[in-house]
Amino acid sequence: MPIGAVSISSGIFNVLAFFGGGLLIGLDTLVAQAFGAGKREDCHRSLVNGIYLSLVMSPFLDGPGLVLRPAPASLRIDPSGRASPFPI
């Protein structure tokens, strides 16, 4: 049962982590082009926008872990494996 819990939680975590990381990696192109062109103001603006983006997206990316925490009990999963998927 714990192996199944790890499998489920890893899948959920990886999807959310890759989505959030992909959003922030998208800023790399903007920063590199602005830095190469000597536009420091654009670099700063991209940094600030990246911080705002991560602050706005954090609740959406953390939310499924909090919402799905009671899911193992409602799915009648054995109590020995309930705590493993979402250790929050």
mmCIF file of C-alpha atoms in Angstrom:
data_model
loop_
_atom_site.group_PDB
_atom_site.id
_atom_site.type_symbol
_atom_site.label_atom_id
_atom_site.label_comp_id
_atom_site.label_asym_id
_atom_site.label_seq_id
_atom_site.Cartn_x
_atom_site.Cartn_y
_atom_site.Cartn_z
ATOM 1 C CA MET A 1 0.000 0.000 0.000
ATOM 2 C CA PRO A 2 2.735 2.593 0.743
ATOM 3 C CA ILE A 3 4.227 2.026 -2.727
ATOM 4 C CA GLY A 4 0.893 2.944 -4.282
ATOM 5 C CA ALA A 5 0.683 6.041 -2.106
ATOM 6 C CA VAL A 6 4.137 7.141 -3.218
ATOM 7 C CA SER A 7 3.183 6.560 -6.833
ATOM 8 C CA ILE A 8 0.027 8.660 -6.578
ATOM 9 C CA SER A 9 1.665 11.506 -4.683
ATOM 10 C CA SER A 10 4.705 11.564 -6.981
ATOM 11 C CA GLY A 11 2.495 11.890 -10.027
ATOM 12 C CA ILE A 12 0.504 14.762 -8.548
ATOM 13 C CA PHE A 13 3.615 16.539 -7.265
ATOM 14 C CA ASN A 14 5.508 16.202 -10.558
ATOM 15 C CA VAL A 15 2.668 17.620 -12.645
ATOM 16 C CA LEU A 16 2.311 20.649 -10.377
ATOM 17 C CA ALA A 17 6.068 21.184 -9.983
ATOM 18 C CA PHE A 18 6.777 20.969 -13.712
ATOM 19 C CA PHE A 19 3.913 23.339 -14.491
ATOM 20 C CA GLY A 20 5.134 25.927 -11.986
ATOM 21 C CA GLY A 21 8.748 25.536 -13.025
ATOM 22 C CA GLY A 22 7.820 25.841 -16.692
ATOM 23 C CA LEU A 23 6.094 29.144 -16.049
ATOM 24 C CA LEU A 24 9.178 30.580 -14.378
ATOM 25 C CA ILE A 25 11.604 29.106 -16.916
ATOM 26 C CA GLY A 26 9.669 30.986 -19.587
ATOM 27 C CA LEU A 27 11.119 34.182 -18.122
ATOM 28 C CA ASP A 28 14.671 33.067 -18.978
ATOM 29 C CA THR A 29 14.315 34.153 -22.587
ATOM 30 C CA LEU A 30 13.041 37.578 -21.617
ATOM 31 C CA VAL A 31 15.820 38.147 -19.088
ATOM 32 C CA ALA A 32 18.575 36.896 -21.408
ATOM 33 C CA GLN A 33 17.449 39.070 -24.310
ATOM 34 C CA ALA A 34 17.057 42.153 -22.129
ATOM 35 C CA PHE A 35 20.442 41.621 -20.479
ATOM 36 C CA GLY A 36 22.146 41.044 -23.833
ATOM 37 C CA ALA A 37 20.637 44.246 -25.198
ATOM 38 C CA GLY A 38 21.802 46.153 -22.121
ATOM 39 C CA LYS A 39 18.250 46.914 -20.983
ATOM 40 C CA ARG A 40 18.653 46.635 -17.221
ATOM 41 C CA GLU A 41 15.186 48.061 -16.597
ATOM 42 C CA ASP A 42 13.621 45.190 -18.554
ATOM 43 C CA CYS A 43 15.680 42.692 -16.521
ATOM 44 C CA HIS A 44 14.401 44.236 -13.308
ATOM 45 C CA ARG A 45 10.817 44.234 -14.598
ATOM 46 C CA SER A 46 11.092 40.542 -15.504
ATOM 47 C CA LEU A 47 12.432 39.765 -12.018
ATOM 48 C CA VAL A 48 9.562 41.600 -10.361
ATOM 49 C CA ASN A 49 7.020 39.946 -12.656
ATOM 50 C CA GLY A 50 8.522 36.533 -11.864
ATOM 51 C CA ILE A 51 8.141 37.195 -8.153
ATOM 52 C CA TYR A 52 4.544 38.328 -8.643
ATOM 53 C CA LEU A 53 3.839 35.279 -10.791
ATOM 54 C CA SER A 54 5.212 32.907 -8.171
ATOM 55 C CA LEU A 55 3.217 34.627 -5.407
ATOM 56 C CA VAL A 56 -0.002 34.425 -7.409
ATOM 57 C CA MET A 57 0.500 30.833 -8.565
ATOM 58 C CA SER A 58 1.637 29.386 -5.214
ATOM 59 C CA PRO A 59 -1.865 28.926 -3.763
ATOM 60 C CA PHE A 60 -3.037 27.271 -6.974
ATOM 61 C CA LEU A 61 -0.080 24.891 -7.035
ATOM 62 C CA ASP A 62 -0.242 24.110 -3.306
ATOM 63 C CA GLY A 63 -4.024 23.903 -3.203
ATOM 64 C CA PRO A 64 -4.454 20.419 -4.675
ATOM 65 C CA GLY A 65 -2.307 18.939 -1.901
ATOM 66 C CA LEU A 66 -4.527 20.500 0.718
ATOM 67 C CA VAL A 67 -7.763 19.671 -1.078
ATOM 68 C CA LEU A 68 -6.794 16.061 -1.789
ATOM 69 C CA ARG A 69 -5.551 15.353 1.726
ATOM 70 C CA PRO A 70 -8.862 13.764 2.867
ATOM 71 C CA ALA A 71 -9.140 11.791 -0.406
ATOM 72 C CA PRO A 72 -7.468 8.567 0.878
ATOM 73 C CA ALA A 73 -10.045 8.260 3.685
ATOM 74 C CA SER A 74 -12.976 8.847 1.330
ATOM 75 C CA LEU A 75 -11.609 6.265 -1.120
ATOM 76 C CA ARG A 76 -11.518 3.632 1.661
ATOM 77 C CA ILE A 77 -7.755 3.225 1.464
ATOM 78 C CA ASP A 78 -6.194 1.131 4.220
ATOM 79 C CA PRO A 79 -5.264 3.341 7.222
ATOM 80 C CA SER A 80 -1.609 2.268 7.024
ATOM 81 C CA GLY A 81 -1.291 3.980 3.652
ATOM 82 C CA ARG A 82 -3.430 7.062 4.279
ATOM 83 C CA ALA A 83 -0.758 9.308 5.745
ATOM 84 C CA SER A 84 1.821 8.592 3.050
ATOM 85 C CA PRO A 85 0.443 10.404 -0.031
ATOM 86 C CA PHE A 86 0.099 13.891 1.454
ATOM 87 C CA PRO A 87 2.405 14.518 4.398
ATOM 88 C CA ILE A 88 1.313 18.151 4.800
#
